[in-house]
CSV table of C-alpha atoms in Angstrom, one decimal:
chain,number,residue,atom,x,y,z
A,1,UNK,CA,0.0,0.0,0.0
A,2,UNK,CA,1.2,3.5,-0.8
A,3,UNK,CA,0.3,6.6,1.2
A,4,UNK,CA,0.0,9.8,-0.8
A,5,UNK,CA,0.7,13.0,1.1
A,6,UNK,CA,-2.2,15.2,0.4
A,7,UNK,CA,-2.7,18.9,0.6
A,8,UNK,CA,-2.7,22.0,-1.4
A,9,UNK,CA,0.9,23.0,-2.1
A,10,UNK,CA,2.0,26.6,-1.6
A,11,UNK,CA,5.2,27.6,-3.3
A,12,UNK,CA,7.0,28.2,0.0
A,13,UNK,CA,10.0,27.1,2.0
A,14,UNK,CA,8.0,24.3,3.7
A,15,UNK,CA,7.3,22.6,0.3
A,16,UNK,CA,11.0,21.8,-0.3
A,17,UNK,CA,11.2,20.0,3.1
A,18,UNK,CA,7.8,18.3,2.6
A,19,UNK,CA,8.9,17.1,-0.8
A,20,UNK,CA,12.0,15.5,0.8
A,21,UNK,CA,9.8,13.7,3.3
A,22,UNK,CA,7.6,11.7,0.9
A,23,UNK,CA,7.8,9.9,-2.4
A,24,UNK,CA,4.0,10.1,-3.1
A,25,UNK,CA,1.9,13.3,-3.4
A,26,UNK,CA,-1.8,13.8,-4.1
A,27,UNK,CA,-3.0,17.1,-5.5
A,28,UNK,CA,-6.4,18.5,-6.2
A,29,UNK,CA,-6.6,20.1,-9.7
A,30,UNK,CA,-9.7,22.1,-8.8
A,31,UNK,CA,-9.8,25.9,-9.4
A,32,UNK,CA,-7.2,27.8,-7.4
A,33,UNK,CA,-5.6,24.6,-6.2
A,34,UNK,CA,-4.5,23.8,-9.8
A,35,UNK,CA,-2.6,27.1,-10.0
A,36,UNK,CA,-0.7,26.2,-6.8
A,37,UNK,CA,0.0,22.8,-8.1
A,38,UNK,CA,1.5,24.3,-11.3
A,39,UNK,CA,3.6,26.6,-9.3
A,40,UNK,CA,4.8,23.6,-7.3
A,41,UNK,CA,5.6,21.8,-10.5
A,42,UNK,CA,7.7,24.7,-11.8
A,43,UNK,CA,9.6,24.8,-8.5
A,44,UNK,CA,10.4,21.1,-8.8
A,45,UNK,CA,11.3,21.4,-12.4
A,46,UNK,CA,13.7,24.2,-11.5
A,47,UNK,CA,15.7,21.8,-9.4
A,48,UNK,CA,14.4,22.7,-5.9
A,49,UNK,CA,15.3,19.7,-3.8
A,50,UNK,CA,16.3,21.2,-0.4
A,51,UNK,CA,15.5,24.2,1.8
A,52,UNK,CA,18.7,25.9,0.6
A,53,UNK,CA,17.7,25.3,-3.0
A,54,UNK,CA,14.4,27.0,-2.3
A,55,UNK,CA,16.2,30.0,-0.7
A,56,UNK,CA,18.2,30.3,-3.9
A,57,UNK,CA,15.1,29.9,-6.0
A,58,UNK,CA,13.1,32.5,-4.0
A,59,UNK,CA,15.5,35.0,-2.4
A,60,UNK,CA,12.7,36.8,-0.6
A,61,UNK,CA,12.0,33.6,1.4
A,62,UNK,CA,14.4,34.6,4.2
A,63,UNK,CA,12.7,37.9,4.9
A,64,UNK,CA,9.3,36.2,4.8
A,65,UNK,CA,10.5,33.6,7.3
A,66,UNK,CA,11.9,36.3,9.6
A,67,UNK,CA,8.5,38.1,9.6
A,68,UNK,CA,6.8,34.9,10.5
A,69,UNK,CA,9.3,34.3,13.3
A,70,UNK,CA,8.5,37.8,14.6
A,71,UNK,CA,4.8,37.2,14.4
A,72,UNK,CA,5.1,33.9,16.3
A,73,UNK,CA,7.4,35.3,18.9
A,74,UNK,CA,5.0,38.2,19.6
A,75,UNK,CA,2.1,35.8,19.9
A,76,UNK,CA,4.0,33.7,22.4
A,77,UNK,CA,4.9,36.7,24.4
A,78,UNK,CA,1.3,37.9,24.3
A,79,UNK,CA,0.2,34.6,25.7
A,80,UNK,CA,2.8,34.6,28.4
A,81,UNK,CA,4.8,31.7,26.9
A,82,UNK,CA,8.6,32.2,27.3
A,83,UNK,CA,9.8,29.1,25.5
A,84,UNK,CA,13.0,29.5,23.5
A,85,UNK,CA,12.2,30.1,19.9
A,86,UNK,CA,14.0,28.3,17.1
A,87,UNK,CA,13.8,30.4,13.9
A,88,UNK,CA,11.9,28.8,11.1
A,89,UNK,CA,14.9,29.0,8.7
A,90,UNK,CA,17.1,27.3,11.2
A,91,UNK,CA,14.5,24.5,11.8
A,92,UNK,CA,13.8,24.0,8.1
A,93,UNK,CA,17.5,23.9,7.2
A,94,UNK,CA,18.1,21.3,9.9
A,95,UNK,CA,15.1,19.2,8.7
A,96,UNK,CA,16.2,19.5,5.1
A,97,UNK,CA,19.9,18.7,5.7
A,98,UNK,CA,18.9,15.5,7.5
A,99,UNK,CA,17.3,14.2,4.3
A,100,UNK,CA,18.4,13.2,0.8
A,101,UNK,CA,17.7,16.0,-1.7
A,102,UNK,CA,14.6,14.8,-3.5
A,103,UNK,CA,11.1,15.3,-4.7
A,104,UNK,CA,8.2,13.0,-4.9
A,105,UNK,CA,8.3,10.5,-7.7
A,106,UNK,CA,4.7,9.3,-7.6
A,107,UNK,CA,1.9,11.8,-8.2
A,108,UNK,CA,-1.9,11.4,-8.0
A,109,UNK,CA,-4.1,14.2,-9.4
A,110,UNK,CA,-7.7,14.6,-8.2
A,111,UNK,CA,-10.5,16.2,-10.0
A,112,UNK,CA,-11.7,18.3,-7.0
A,113,UNK,CA,-15.3,17.1,-7.4
A,114,UNK,CA,-15.8,16.8,-3.7
A,115,UNK,CA,-14.3,20.2,-3.0
A,116,UNK,CA,-16.7,21.7,-5.5
A,117,UNK,CA,-19.7,19.7,-4.3
A,118,UNK,CA,-19.0,20.7,-0.7
A,119,UNK,CA,-19.1,24.4,-1.8
A,120,UNK,CA,-22.3,23.9,-3.8
A,121,UNK,CA,-20.5,24.1,-7.1
A,122,UNK,CA,-19.6,21.5,-9.8
A,123,UNK,CA,-16.6,20.6,-12.0
A,124,UNK,CA,-17.0,19.9,-15.7
A,125,UNK,CA,-15.3,17.2,-17.6
A,126,UNK,CA,-13.6,19.7,-19.9
A,127,UNK,CA,-12.1,21.5,-16.8
A,128,UNK,CA,-10.7,18.2,-15.5
A,129,UNK,CA,-9.3,17.2,-18.9
A,130,UNK,CA,-7.7,20.6,-19.3
A,131,UNK,CA,-6.1,20.6,-15.8
A,132,UNK,CA,-4.8,17.0,-16.2
A,133,UNK,CA,-3.5,17.7,-19.7
A,134,UNK,CA,-1.7,20.8,-18.6
A,135,UNK,CA,0.1,19.0,-15.8
A,136,UNK,CA,1.0,16.0,-18.0
A,137,UNK,CA,2.4,18.2,-20.7
A,138,UNK,CA,4.4,20.4,-18.4
A,139,UNK,CA,5.8,17.7,-16.1
A,140,UNK,CA,7.8,16.4,-19.1
A,141,UNK,CA,8.4,12.9,-17.8
A,142,UNK,CA,10.0,13.8,-14.5
A,143,UNK,CA,7.9,11.4,-12.3
A,144,UNK,CA,7.9,7.6,-12.2
A,145,UNK,CA,4.1,7.5,-12.3
A,146,UNK,CA,1.1,9.8,-12.4
A,147,UNK,CA,-2.4,8.6,-11.5
A,148,UNK,CA,-5.5,10.6,-12.4
A,149,UNK,CA,-8.7,10.3,-10.4
A,150,UNK,CA,-12.0,10.1,-12.3
A,151,UNK,CA,-14.4,13.0,-12.2
A,152,UNK,CA,-16.9,11.4,-9.9
A,153,UNK,CA,-20.4,12.8,-9.6
A,154,UNK,CA,-21.4,13.0,-5.9
A,155,UNK,CA,-25.1,12.4,-5.5
A,156,UNK,CA,-27.5,14.7,-3.6
A,157,UNK,CA,-26.8,17.9,-1.8
A,158,UNK,CA,-24.7,18.7,1.2
A,159,UNK,CA,-26.6,18.1,4.4
A,160,UNK,CA,-29.1,15.6,3.1
A,161,UNK,CA,-29.1,12.0,1.8
A,162,UNK,CA,-29.4,11.5,-1.9
A,163,UNK,CA,-32.5,10.0,-3.4
A,164,UNK,CA,-32.4,6.7,-5.2
A,165,UNK,CA,-32.7,8.5,-8.6
A,166,UNK,CA,-29.8,10.8,-7.6
A,167,UNK,CA,-27.7,7.8,-6.8
A,168,UNK,CA,-28.4,6.1,-10.2
A,169,UNK,CA,-27.8,9.3,-12.1
A,170,UNK,CA,-24.5,10.0,-10.2
A,171,UNK,CA,-23.2,6.4,-11.0
A,172,UNK,CA,-24.2,6.7,-14.6
A,173,UNK,CA,-22.5,10.1,-15.0
A,174,UNK,CA,-19.4,9.0,-13.1
A,175,UNK,CA,-19.1,5.9,-15.4
A,176,UNK,CA,-19.4,8.1,-18.5
A,177,UNK,CA,-16.7,10.4,-17.1
A,178,UNK,CA,-14.4,7.5,-16.5
A,179,UNK,CA,-14.9,6.2,-20.0
A,180,UNK,CA,-14.2,9.7,-21.5
A,181,UNK,CA,-11.1,10.2,-19.3
A,182,UNK,CA,-9.7,6.8,-20.1
A,183,UNK,CA,-10.2,7.4,-23.8
A,184,UNK,CA,-8.1,10.6,-23.4
A,185,UNK,CA,-5.5,9.5,-20.9
A,186,UNK,CA,-5.5,5.7,-20.7
A,187,UNK,CA,-5.5,3.3,-17.8
A,188,UNK,CA,-3.9,5.7,-15.4
A,189,UNK,CA,-7.4,7.1,-14.6
A,190,UNK,CA,-8.7,5.5,-11.4
A,191,UNK,CA,-12.4,5.1,-10.6
A,192,UNK,CA,-14.0,6.5,-7.4
A,193,UNK,CA,-16.4,4.5,-5.3
A,194,UNK,CA,-18.8,6.2,-2.8
């Protein structure tokens, strides 16, 4: 069994260390998340494999980390906590230096259907195809494997159970989406079961 580290990447100093900590990443390609994933991909393609690589890649990182340090120290003082503070940059550098310079080699991309459904919105098949295609084109063969998750249709509405007809319709639409995505991308498209 493989565990995929999930979460929306932010192109920040923590990503380089997170990348060193796992070989498998799961990313949502829904809306704004897709933009962050593409920024992450550009960072990885640029050779960012350690915290120090990231500092070279984004020279303003040091000043941003210093500001965060100051904010956290002020918060601790405000709460009456007098623990010794280890600066973020020092902690990230230590965590990074203790690991092999690397990035994940196994990627799973998700359609974001649940994220959209949870917000009362939807995702179209064309949006998913476009997001998946863009990632696959721009990654340029740098990962060992990439899995794509089907655009599943989630039955019903948030806060209530689906009707039997909504269940049937969702299954039929999900199956059609799986067929269409597999026709476009092959067997790397994984079905979703509710």
